[in-house]
mmCIF file of C-alpha atoms in Angstrom:
data_model
loop_
_atom_site.group_PDB
_atom_site.id
_atom_site.type_symbol
_atom_site.label_atom_id
_atom_site.label_comp_id
_atom_site.label_asym_id
_atom_site.label_seq_id
_atom_site.Cartn_x
_atom_site.Cartn_y
_atom_site.Cartn_z
ATOM 1 C CA UNK F 1 63.410 -32.070 -6.441
ATOM 2 C CA UNK F 2 63.016 -33.844 -9.976
ATOM 3 C CA UNK F 3 59.685 -34.652 -9.088
ATOM 4 C CA UNK F 4 58.832 -30.925 -8.771
ATOM 5 C CA UNK F 5 60.493 -30.397 -12.021
ATOM 6 C CA UNK F 6 58.235 -33.026 -13.664
ATOM 7 C CA UNK F 7 54.922 -31.527 -11.957
ATOM 8 C CA UNK F 8 55.843 -28.080 -13.224
ATOM 9 C CA UNK F 9 56.247 -29.269 -16.830
ATOM 10 C CA UNK F 10 53.014 -31.084 -16.701
ATOM 11 C CA UNK F 11 51.249 -27.772 -15.431
ATOM 12 C CA UNK F 12 53.139 -25.215 -17.402
ATOM 13 C CA UNK F 13 51.270 -26.350 -20.766
ATOM 14 C CA UNK F 14 48.035 -25.815 -19.151
ATOM 15 C CA UNK F 15 48.731 -22.248 -17.808
ATOM 16 C CA UNK F 16 50.029 -21.262 -21.268
ATOM 17 C CA UNK F 17 46.854 -22.690 -22.902
ATOM 18 C CA UNK F 18 45.013 -20.908 -20.175
ATOM 19 C CA UNK F 19 46.728 -17.440 -20.827
ATOM 20 C CA UNK F 20 46.219 -18.073 -24.697
ATOM 21 C CA UNK F 21 42.148 -18.654 -24.286
ATOM 22 C CA UNK F 22 41.720 -16.021 -21.672
ATOM 23 C CA UNK F 23 43.538 -13.575 -23.991
ATOM 24 C CA UNK F 24 41.367 -14.967 -27.022
ATOM 25 C CA UNK F 25 37.890 -14.628 -25.129
ATOM 26 C CA UNK F 26 39.049 -11.012 -23.802
ATOM 27 C CA UNK F 27 40.084 -9.981 -27.546
ATOM 28 C CA UNK F 28 36.542 -11.375 -28.620
ATOM 29 C CA UNK F 29 34.695 -9.553 -25.678
ATOM 30 C CA UNK F 30 36.587 -6.135 -26.687
ATOM 31 C CA UNK F 31 35.641 -6.579 -30.532
ATOM 32 C CA UNK F 32 32.022 -7.448 -29.651
ATOM 33 C CA UNK F 33 31.546 -4.587 -27.062
ATOM 34 C CA UNK F 34 33.115 -2.271 -29.848
ATOM 35 C CA UNK F 35 30.940 -3.453 -32.506
ATOM 36 C CA UNK F 36 27.778 -3.099 -30.212
ATOM 37 C CA UNK F 37 28.979 0.378 -29.169
ATOM 38 C CA UNK F 38 29.409 1.568 -32.904
ATOM 39 C CA UNK F 39 25.777 0.004 -33.919
ATOM 40 C CA UNK F 40 24.167 1.530 -30.598
ATOM 41 C CA UNK F 41 25.666 4.787 -30.880
ATOM 42 C CA UNK F 42 26.610 5.185 -34.158
ATOM 43 C CA UNK F 43 24.709 3.265 -36.747
ATOM 44 C CA UNK F 44 21.115 3.252 -35.125
ATOM 45 C CA UNK F 45 21.333 6.854 -34.472
ATOM 46 C CA UNK F 46 22.301 7.736 -37.861
ATOM 47 C CA UNK F 47 19.687 5.600 -39.176
ATOM 48 C CA UNK F 48 17.017 7.422 -37.055
ATOM 49 C CA UNK F 49 18.306 10.973 -38.299
ATOM 50 C CA UNK F 50 17.733 9.962 -41.923
ATOM 51 C CA UNK F 51 14.689 8.049 -41.488
ATOM 52 C CA UNK F 52 11.360 9.886 -41.058
ATOM 53 C CA UNK F 53 9.444 6.715 -41.124
ATOM 54 C CA UNK F 54 11.745 5.702 -37.774
ATOM 55 C CA UNK F 55 11.206 8.815 -36.118
ATOM 56 C CA UNK F 56 7.298 8.518 -36.686
ATOM 57 C CA UNK F 57 7.415 4.993 -35.132
ATOM 58 C CA UNK F 58 9.159 6.096 -32.208
ATOM 59 C CA UNK F 59 7.426 9.333 -31.801
ATOM 60 C CA UNK F 60 3.525 7.893 -32.113
ATOM 61 C CA UNK F 61 4.244 4.259 -31.307
ATOM 62 C CA UNK F 62 1.099 3.155 -33.048
ATOM 63 C CA UNK F 63 2.672 -0.212 -33.639
ATOM 64 C CA UNK F 64 2.160 -1.179 -29.925
ATOM 65 C CA UNK F 65 -1.114 -2.489 -30.077
ATOM 66 C CA UNK F 66 -2.807 -2.939 -26.775
ATOM 67 C CA UNK F 67 -5.068 -4.626 -25.561
ATOM 68 C CA UNK F 68 -4.675 -7.453 -28.176
ATOM 69 C CA UNK F 69 -7.581 -8.739 -30.461
ATOM 70 C CA UNK F 70 -9.744 -6.052 -29.043
ATOM 71 C CA UNK F 71 -13.383 -5.918 -30.746
ATOM 72 C CA UNK F 72 -14.175 -2.158 -30.875
ATOM 73 C CA UNK F 73 -17.725 -3.137 -31.747
ATOM 74 C CA UNK F 74 -18.132 -4.419 -28.478
ATOM 75 C CA UNK F 75 -17.006 -2.340 -25.847
ATOM 76 C CA UNK F 76 -19.263 -3.877 -23.316
ATOM 77 C CA UNK F 77 -16.593 -6.877 -23.409
ATOM 78 C CA UNK F 78 -13.996 -4.536 -21.773
ATOM 79 C CA UNK F 79 -16.510 -3.710 -18.980
ATOM 80 C CA UNK F 80 -17.836 -0.352 -20.317
ATOM 81 C CA UNK F 81 -21.849 -0.043 -20.590
ATOM 82 C CA UNK F 82 -24.087 2.795 -22.213
ATOM 83 C CA UNK F 83 -21.635 2.647 -25.214
ATOM 84 C CA UNK F 84 -21.951 3.287 -28.836
ATOM 85 C CA UNK F 85 -19.347 2.152 -31.270
ATOM 86 C CA UNK F 86 -19.175 4.165 -34.715
ATOM 87 C CA UNK F 87 -16.953 5.517 -37.353
ATOM 88 C CA UNK F 88 -16.695 8.972 -38.625
ATOM 89 C CA UNK F 89 -15.023 9.917 -42.023
ATOM 90 C CA UNK F 90 -12.867 13.343 -41.883
ATOM 91 C CA UNK F 91 -12.322 15.996 -44.555
ATOM 92 C CA UNK F 92 -9.489 13.885 -45.905
ATOM 93 C CA UNK F 93 -12.043 10.913 -46.063
ATOM 94 C CA UNK F 94 -10.124 9.216 -43.152
ATOM 95 C CA UNK F 95 -12.265 6.877 -41.147
ATOM 96 C CA UNK F 96 -11.976 7.249 -37.269
ATOM 97 C CA UNK F 97 -13.320 4.854 -34.502
ATOM 98 C CA UNK F 98 -15.222 6.521 -32.065
ATOM 99 C CA UNK F 99 -16.988 5.699 -28.869
ATOM 100 C CA UNK F 100 -19.787 7.710 -27.234
ATOM 101 C CA UNK F 101 -20.340 6.660 -23.549
ATOM 102 C CA UNK F 102 -23.836 8.129 -22.020
ATOM 103 C CA UNK F 103 -23.881 9.402 -18.678
ATOM 104 C CA UNK F 104 -24.744 7.196 -15.871
ATOM 105 C CA UNK F 105 -28.312 8.751 -15.363
ATOM 106 C CA UNK F 106 -29.142 7.937 -18.962
ATOM 107 C CA UNK F 107 -28.592 4.159 -18.434
ATOM 108 C CA UNK F 108 -31.875 2.778 -16.911
ATOM 109 C CA UNK F 109 -33.970 -0.404 -17.515
ATOM 110 C CA UNK F 110 -35.563 1.282 -20.497
ATOM 111 C CA UNK F 111 -32.142 2.031 -22.265
ATOM 112 C CA UNK F 112 -31.521 0.578 -25.828
ATOM 113 C CA UNK F 113 -28.553 0.761 -27.651
ATOM 114 C CA UNK F 114 -29.859 2.134 -30.865
ATOM 115 C CA UNK F 115 -28.112 4.877 -32.605
ATOM 116 C CA UNK F 116 -30.681 7.218 -32.543
ATOM 117 C CA UNK F 117 -30.738 7.145 -28.644
ATOM 118 C CA UNK F 118 -27.054 8.553 -28.364
ATOM 119 C CA UNK F 119 -27.845 11.127 -31.158
ATOM 120 C CA UNK F 120 -30.546 12.533 -29.502
ATOM 121 C CA UNK F 121 -28.765 12.379 -26.179
ATOM 122 C CA UNK F 122 -26.149 14.701 -27.544
ATOM 123 C CA UNK F 123 -28.253 17.024 -29.560
ATOM 124 C CA UNK F 124 -30.520 17.595 -26.159
ATOM 125 C CA UNK F 125 -27.818 17.365 -23.708
ATOM 126 C CA UNK F 126 -27.769 19.014 -20.499
ATOM 127 C CA UNK F 127 -25.043 16.970 -19.241
ATOM 128 C CA UNK F 128 -21.267 18.123 -19.902
ATOM 129 C CA UNK F 129 -19.649 16.257 -22.847
ATOM 130 C CA UNK F 130 -15.838 15.256 -22.538
ATOM 131 C CA UNK F 131 -13.862 14.725 -25.941
ATOM 132 C CA UNK F 132 -10.886 12.255 -24.929
ATOM 133 C CA UNK F 133 -7.516 12.495 -26.894
ATOM 134 C CA UNK F 134 -5.190 9.792 -25.932
ATOM 135 C CA UNK F 135 -1.546 9.678 -25.774
ATOM 136 C CA UNK F 136 0.978 7.470 -27.903
ATOM 137 C CA UNK F 137 0.810 3.778 -28.039
ATOM 138 C CA UNK F 138 -2.219 1.804 -27.464
ATOM 139 C CA UNK F 139 -5.726 2.737 -28.533
ATOM 140 C CA UNK F 140 -9.064 4.035 -26.860
ATOM 141 C CA UNK F 141 -9.528 0.409 -25.333
ATOM 142 C CA UNK F 142 -6.365 0.749 -23.023
ATOM 143 C CA UNK F 143 -6.803 0.025 -19.660
ATOM 144 C CA UNK F 144 -5.883 3.454 -17.664
ATOM 145 C CA UNK F 145 -8.114 5.222 -20.669
ATOM 146 C CA UNK F 146 -11.075 2.964 -19.746
ATOM 147 C CA UNK F 147 -10.626 4.021 -15.930
ATOM 148 C CA UNK F 148 -11.010 7.552 -16.679
ATOM 149 C CA UNK F 149 -13.962 6.712 -19.023
ATOM 150 C CA UNK F 150 -15.759 5.418 -16.072
ATOM 151 C CA UNK F 151 -14.750 8.306 -13.837
ATOM 152 C CA UNK F 152 -16.595 10.674 -16.282
ATOM 153 C CA UNK F 153 -19.545 8.179 -16.827
ATOM 154 C CA UNK F 154 -19.986 8.149 -12.805
ATOM 155 C CA UNK F 155 -19.446 12.029 -13.029
ATOM 156 C CA UNK F 156 -22.802 11.892 -15.390
ATOM 157 C CA UNK F 157 -20.849 13.335 -17.967
ATOM 158 C CA UNK F 158 -20.771 12.283 -21.852
ATOM 159 C CA UNK F 159 -17.674 10.914 -23.310
ATOM 160 C CA UNK F 160 -16.508 11.063 -26.698
ATOM 161 C CA UNK F 161 -13.348 9.054 -27.334
ATOM 162 C CA UNK F 162 -11.532 8.109 -30.555
ATOM 163 C CA UNK F 163 -8.477 6.895 -32.155
ATOM 164 C CA UNK F 164 -6.506 8.958 -34.488
ATOM 165 C CA UNK F 165 -5.327 7.627 -37.596
ATOM 166 C CA UNK F 166 -3.186 4.724 -37.729
ATOM 167 C CA UNK F 167 -4.305 3.640 -34.351
ATOM 168 C CA UNK F 168 -7.002 0.993 -33.160
ATOM 169 C CA UNK F 169 -9.584 0.335 -35.935
ATOM 170 C CA UNK F 170 -9.097 3.775 -37.662
ATOM 171 C CA UNK F 171 -8.137 4.079 -41.118
ATOM 172 C CA UNK F 172 -4.238 3.769 -42.114
ATOM 173 C CA UNK F 173 -3.232 7.012 -43.680
ATOM 174 C CA UNK F 174 -0.283 9.518 -43.642
ATOM 175 C CA UNK F 175 0.826 9.894 -39.897
ATOM 176 C CA UNK F 176 1.955 13.209 -38.992
ATOM 177 C CA UNK F 177 1.178 15.987 -36.558
ATOM 178 C CA UNK F 178 -1.026 17.873 -39.119
ATOM 179 C CA UNK F 179 -2.490 14.455 -39.414
ATOM 180 C CA UNK F 180 -3.701 13.806 -35.940
ATOM 181 C CA UNK F 181 -4.176 17.367 -35.101
ATOM 182 C CA UNK F 182 -6.634 17.542 -38.180
ATOM 183 C CA UNK F 183 -8.511 14.147 -36.984
ATOM 184 C CA UNK F 184 -8.881 15.696 -33.665
ATOM 185 C CA UNK F 185 -10.173 19.333 -34.894
ATOM 186 C CA UNK F 186 -12.866 16.961 -37.284
ATOM 187 C CA UNK F 187 -14.052 15.177 -33.770
ATOM 188 C CA UNK F 188 -14.187 18.162 -31.701
ATOM 189 C CA UNK F 189 -16.379 20.035 -34.425
ATOM 190 C CA UNK F 190 -18.405 17.097 -34.967
ATOM 191 C CA UNK F 191 -19.180 17.129 -30.984
ATOM 192 C CA UNK F 192 -19.798 21.019 -30.755
ATOM 193 C CA UNK F 193 -22.101 20.876 -33.597
ATOM 194 C CA UNK F 194 -23.923 17.828 -32.016
ATOM 195 C CA UNK F 195 -24.439 19.472 -28.848
ATOM 196 C CA UNK F 196 -25.464 22.774 -30.536
ATOM 197 C CA UNK F 197 -24.920 24.697 -27.522
ATOM 198 C CA UNK F 198 -27.129 22.977 -25.245
ATOM 199 C CA UNK F 199 -24.303 22.120 -23.006
ATOM 200 C CA UNK F 200 -20.805 22.565 -21.958
ATOM 201 C CA UNK F 201 -17.859 20.624 -24.046
ATOM 202 C CA UNK F 202 -14.620 20.076 -22.393
ATOM 203 C CA UNK F 203 -11.326 18.496 -24.048
ATOM 204 C CA UNK F 204 -9.276 16.435 -22.360
ATOM 205 C CA UNK F 205 -5.844 15.505 -23.289
ATOM 206 C CA UNK F 206 -3.163 13.176 -21.993
ATOM 207 C CA UNK F 207 0.309 12.923 -22.689
ATOM 208 C CA UNK F 208 0.917 13.532 -26.273
ATOM 209 C CA UNK F 209 -2.667 14.124 -26.420
ATOM 210 C CA UNK F 210 -2.039 17.330 -24.746
ATOM 211 C CA UNK F 211 0.133 18.487 -27.715
ATOM 212 C CA UNK F 212 -2.635 17.320 -30.119
ATOM 213 C CA UNK F 213 -5.481 19.035 -28.259
ATOM 214 C CA UNK F 214 -3.795 22.356 -27.638
ATOM 215 C CA UNK F 215 -2.590 22.731 -31.416
ATOM 216 C CA UNK F 216 -6.488 21.623 -32.305
ATOM 217 C CA UNK F 217 -7.694 23.993 -30.079
ATOM 218 C CA UNK F 218 -5.603 26.755 -31.281
ATOM 219 C CA UNK F 219 -6.478 26.346 -34.840
ATOM 220 C CA UNK F 220 -10.037 26.260 -34.126
ATOM 221 C CA UNK F 221 -9.969 29.354 -32.422
ATOM 222 C CA UNK F 222 -9.030 31.150 -35.428
ATOM 223 C CA UNK F 223 -12.403 29.901 -36.871
ATOM 224 C CA UNK F 224 -14.510 30.878 -33.657
ATOM 225 C CA UNK F 225 -14.769 27.263 -32.592
ATOM 226 C CA UNK F 226 -14.152 27.143 -28.740
ATOM 227 C CA UNK F 227 -15.016 24.560 -26.409
ATOM 228 C CA UNK F 228 -15.860 25.706 -22.633
ATOM 229 C CA UNK F 229 -12.479 24.252 -21.184
ATOM 230 C CA UNK F 230 -9.694 22.176 -22.040
ATOM 231 C CA UNK F 231 -7.897 19.933 -19.377
ATOM 232 C CA UNK F 232 -4.051 18.648 -20.041
ATOM 233 C CA UNK F 233 -3.183 15.418 -18.067
ATOM 234 C CA UNK F 234 0.585 15.127 -17.891
ATOM 235 C CA UNK F 235 1.837 17.626 -20.295
ATOM 236 C CA UNK F 236 4.788 18.893 -22.259
ATOM 237 C CA UNK F 237 5.837 22.148 -23.359
ATOM 238 C CA UNK F 238 7.373 20.886 -26.882
ATOM 239 C CA UNK F 239 8.349 17.904 -28.473
ATOM 240 C CA UNK F 240 12.095 19.128 -28.524
ATOM 241 C CA UNK F 241 12.365 19.108 -24.596
ATOM 242 C CA UNK F 242 10.152 16.102 -23.932
ATOM 243 C CA UNK F 243 12.327 14.097 -26.499
ATOM 244 C CA UNK F 244 15.516 15.156 -24.526
ATOM 245 C CA UNK F 245 13.977 14.201 -21.264
ATOM 246 C CA UNK F 246 12.533 11.043 -22.033
ATOM 247 C CA UNK F 247 13.969 7.827 -20.146
ATOM 248 C CA UNK F 248 14.901 6.202 -23.407
ATOM 249 C CA UNK F 249 16.847 9.061 -24.444
ATOM 250 C CA UNK F 250 19.337 9.404 -21.617
ATOM 251 C CA UNK F 251 21.567 6.607 -23.017
ATOM 252 C CA UNK F 252 22.121 8.835 -25.766
ATOM 253 C CA UNK F 253 22.463 12.135 -24.132
ATOM 254 C CA UNK F 254 26.274 11.860 -23.499
ATOM 255 C CA UNK F 255 26.882 11.772 -27.412
ATOM 256 C CA UNK F 256 28.246 15.318 -28.406
ATOM 257 C CA UNK F 257 26.257 15.207 -31.712
ATOM 258 C CA UNK F 258 23.108 14.184 -29.713
ATOM 259 C CA UNK F 259 20.928 17.118 -30.613
ATOM 260 C CA UNK F 260 21.785 17.063 -34.397
ATOM 261 C CA UNK F 261 21.130 13.098 -34.700
ATOM 262 C CA UNK F 262 18.052 12.834 -32.130
ATOM 263 C CA UNK F 263 16.299 16.021 -31.395
ATOM 264 C CA UNK F 264 16.470 18.088 -34.505
ATOM 265 C CA UNK F 265 15.342 15.659 -37.200
ATOM 266 C CA UNK F 266 11.791 15.805 -35.274
ATOM 267 C CA UNK F 267 11.764 19.643 -35.384
ATOM 268 C CA UNK F 268 12.739 19.677 -39.181
ATOM 269 C CA UNK F 269 10.073 17.000 -40.264
ATOM 270 C CA UNK F 270 7.311 19.013 -38.467
ATOM 271 C CA UNK F 271 6.693 16.744 -35.287
ATOM 272 C CA UNK F 272 7.052 19.837 -33.177
ATOM 273 C CA UNK F 273 3.941 19.585 -30.883
ATOM 274 C CA UNK F 274 5.051 23.222 -29.697
ATOM 275 C CA UNK F 275 2.351 23.475 -26.922
ATOM 276 C CA UNK F 276 4.008 26.468 -25.584
ATOM 277 C CA UNK F 277 3.489 28.433 -28.627
ATOM 278 C CA UNK F 278 0.031 27.086 -29.438
ATOM 279 C CA UNK F 279 -1.419 27.890 -25.787
ATOM 280 C CA UNK F 280 -1.325 31.457 -26.703
ATOM 281 C CA UNK F 281 -4.419 31.200 -29.201
ATOM 282 C CA UNK F 282 -6.005 28.424 -27.169
ATOM 283 C CA UNK F 283 -9.405 30.763 -26.232
ATOM 284 C CA UNK F 284 -10.805 28.709 -23.331
ATOM 285 C CA UNK F 285 -9.693 28.367 -19.622
ATOM 286 C CA UNK F 286 -6.969 25.395 -19.359
ATOM 287 C CA UNK F 287 -6.260 23.507 -16.335
ATOM 288 C CA UNK F 288 -3.205 21.407 -16.289
ATOM 289 C CA UNK F 289 -2.733 18.265 -13.974
ATOM 290 C CA UNK F 290 0.656 16.796 -13.490
ATOM 291 C CA UNK F 291 2.185 14.032 -10.862
ATOM 292 C CA UNK F 292 5.262 14.869 -9.325
ATOM 293 C CA UNK F 293 6.462 11.267 -10.120
ATOM 294 C CA UNK F 294 5.710 11.258 -13.820
ATOM 295 C CA UNK F 295 9.196 9.431 -15.026
ATOM 296 C CA UNK F 296 7.806 10.102 -18.660
ATOM 297 C CA UNK F 297 7.274 13.685 -18.936
ATOM 298 C CA UNK F 298 8.784 15.519 -15.752
ATOM 299 C CA UNK F 299 6.746 17.651 -13.695
ATOM 300 C CA UNK F 300 9.000 20.568 -14.693
ATOM 301 C CA UNK F 301 8.043 20.175 -18.305
ATOM 302 C CA UNK F 302 4.489 20.653 -17.509
ATOM 303 C CA UNK F 303 5.419 23.729 -15.119
ATOM 304 C CA UNK F 304 7.119 25.224 -18.449
ATOM 305 C CA UNK F 305 4.045 24.779 -20.307
ATOM 306 C CA UNK F 306 2.050 26.421 -17.403
ATOM 307 C CA UNK F 307 4.406 29.414 -17.235
ATOM 308 C CA UNK F 308 4.228 30.015 -20.875
ATOM 309 C CA UNK F 309 0.373 30.246 -20.632
ATOM 310 C CA UNK F 310 0.611 32.616 -17.621
ATOM 311 C CA UNK F 311 3.053 34.555 -19.611
ATOM 312 C CA UNK F 312 0.649 34.954 -22.670
ATOM 313 C CA UNK F 313 -2.276 35.467 -20.533
ATOM 314 C CA UNK F 314 -0.768 38.106 -18.285
ATOM 315 C CA UNK F 315 -0.895 36.034 -15.191
ATOM 316 C CA UNK F 316 -4.552 35.674 -15.640
ATOM 317 C CA UNK F 317 -5.440 32.468 -13.376
ATOM 318 C CA UNK F 318 -8.556 32.108 -14.044
ATOM 319 C CA UNK F 319 -7.587 31.207 -17.927
ATOM 320 C CA UNK F 320 -4.862 28.692 -16.560
ATOM 321 C CA UNK F 321 -4.147 26.864 -13.485
ATOM 322 C CA UNK F 322 -1.951 24.015 -12.629
ATOM 323 C CA UNK F 323 -2.543 21.358 -9.960
ATOM 324 C CA UNK F 324 0.515 19.633 -8.805
ATOM 325 C CA UNK F 325 -0.016 15.641 -7.437
ATOM 326 C CA UNK F 326 2.212 14.696 -4.704
ATOM 327 C CA UNK F 327 4.611 11.886 -5.737
ATOM 328 C CA UNK F 328 3.513 9.895 -2.540
ATOM 329 C CA UNK F 329 0.343 8.801 -4.291
ATOM 330 C CA UNK F 330 2.661 6.986 -6.694
ATOM 331 C CA UNK F 331 0.267 8.042 -9.941
ATOM 332 C CA UNK F 332 3.085 8.474 -12.297
ATOM 333 C CA UNK F 333 2.401 9.166 -15.918
ATOM 334 C CA UNK F 334 -0.608 7.147 -16.648
ATOM 335 C CA UNK F 335 -2.656 6.847 -13.489
ATOM 336 C CA UNK F 336 -3.956 10.364 -12.379
ATOM 337 C CA UNK F 337 -7.579 9.069 -12.852
ATOM 338 C CA UNK F 338 -6.816 7.083 -9.735
ATOM 339 C CA UNK F 339 -6.049 10.418 -7.477
ATOM 340 C CA UNK F 340 -9.009 9.991 -5.016
ATOM 341 C CA UNK F 341 -10.069 13.908 -5.131
ATOM 342 C CA UNK F 342 -9.988 14.094 -9.105
ATOM 343 C CA UNK F 343 -13.609 13.847 -9.127
ATOM 344 C CA UNK F 344 -14.007 16.755 -7.188
ATOM 345 C CA UNK F 345 -11.418 18.703 -9.137
ATOM 346 C CA UNK F 346 -13.277 17.792 -12.147
ATOM 347 C CA UNK F 347 -16.614 18.968 -11.026
ATOM 348 C CA UNK F 348 -15.381 22.254 -9.441
ATOM 349 C CA UNK F 349 -13.576 23.203 -13.071
ATOM 350 C CA UNK F 350 -17.030 22.486 -14.612
ATOM 351 C CA UNK F 351 -19.040 23.924 -12.473
ATOM 352 C CA UNK F 352 -16.873 27.112 -12.550
ATOM 353 C CA UNK F 353 -16.616 27.203 -16.085
ATOM 354 C CA UNK F 354 -20.513 26.607 -16.337
ATOM 355 C CA UNK F 355 -21.264 29.483 -13.851
ATOM 356 C CA UNK F 356 -18.939 31.999 -15.864
ATOM 357 C CA UNK F 357 -20.935 30.774 -19.442
ATOM 358 C CA UNK F 358 -24.096 31.761 -17.290
ATOM 359 C CA UNK F 359 -22.997 35.005 -16.054
ATOM 360 C CA UNK F 360 -21.592 35.950 -19.539
ATOM 361 C CA UNK F 361 -24.833 35.380 -21.289
ATOM 362 C CA UNK F 362 -26.869 37.074 -18.695
#
């Protein structure tokens, strides 16, 4: 009996010490958890709400520079051929980095990569010209974009792709919706002027580039500058809805002040990308491509944009159409370029609009 008391006396201090230590740990964990919650759901959202600079960084992601160490003057190192790297200065004197990729049929044994060869090929082109507007992050050398350029080239189309201000090797300048829309307008006008009516010009926008291209074409239509067609890959209807549905926003949506803190600042600071309004003034036919398994921009936002276009154009499906790509293909947000029948879809759209244009001119 006495030995039991001795054993208990020896153990009790350790039990007390363990309880005390556990309590300290639990208290420390609680403090860290509360502090983390306050920082994550209180301080950071407030900083975001009042910082236009942070809002722009989050929206444009131009600081995500990928691929690293790209030499834009040597696109052949990225597996491209028949490409010219050059620079254009906008009306605001912003230097934009541009690639012009030739159609496959113009690349042969006698081909030389001289500027005049590229200039002449555009001026006397009978081949369709695609102007590509990329989404946020990366630059014109990002891998999924290269895949699409090669697809266009194999279809025997010209490709003109560029980086907006603050992307790639383009100039650092004030980054805003107005700024990158102005950059895009300048490129489109430059291409249309170069082609000079000898070939159809199509605009292709992806992700954020759909908001840019729709806004740019709405403004250009007012000046009578109208391309042959617009293709929107993985589009959203407006930035308010897109921000609300973005995966990164989901951890904040439970906050009762979510709209005021996170969503409304974009609108008040002119970062709106209201494609569902601008599409009313787009004067060329539009085709929307959207994958069912797009986890960045949900399919239903693309459908809302399509419906807005239909409403504006009185259900005229010759002016706007939407192709929904089954989730079983696993193409998601960035890889519609790998859709096996995409070349056929593009060719059909191009052929149809060329035929319509010919009939209008006869």
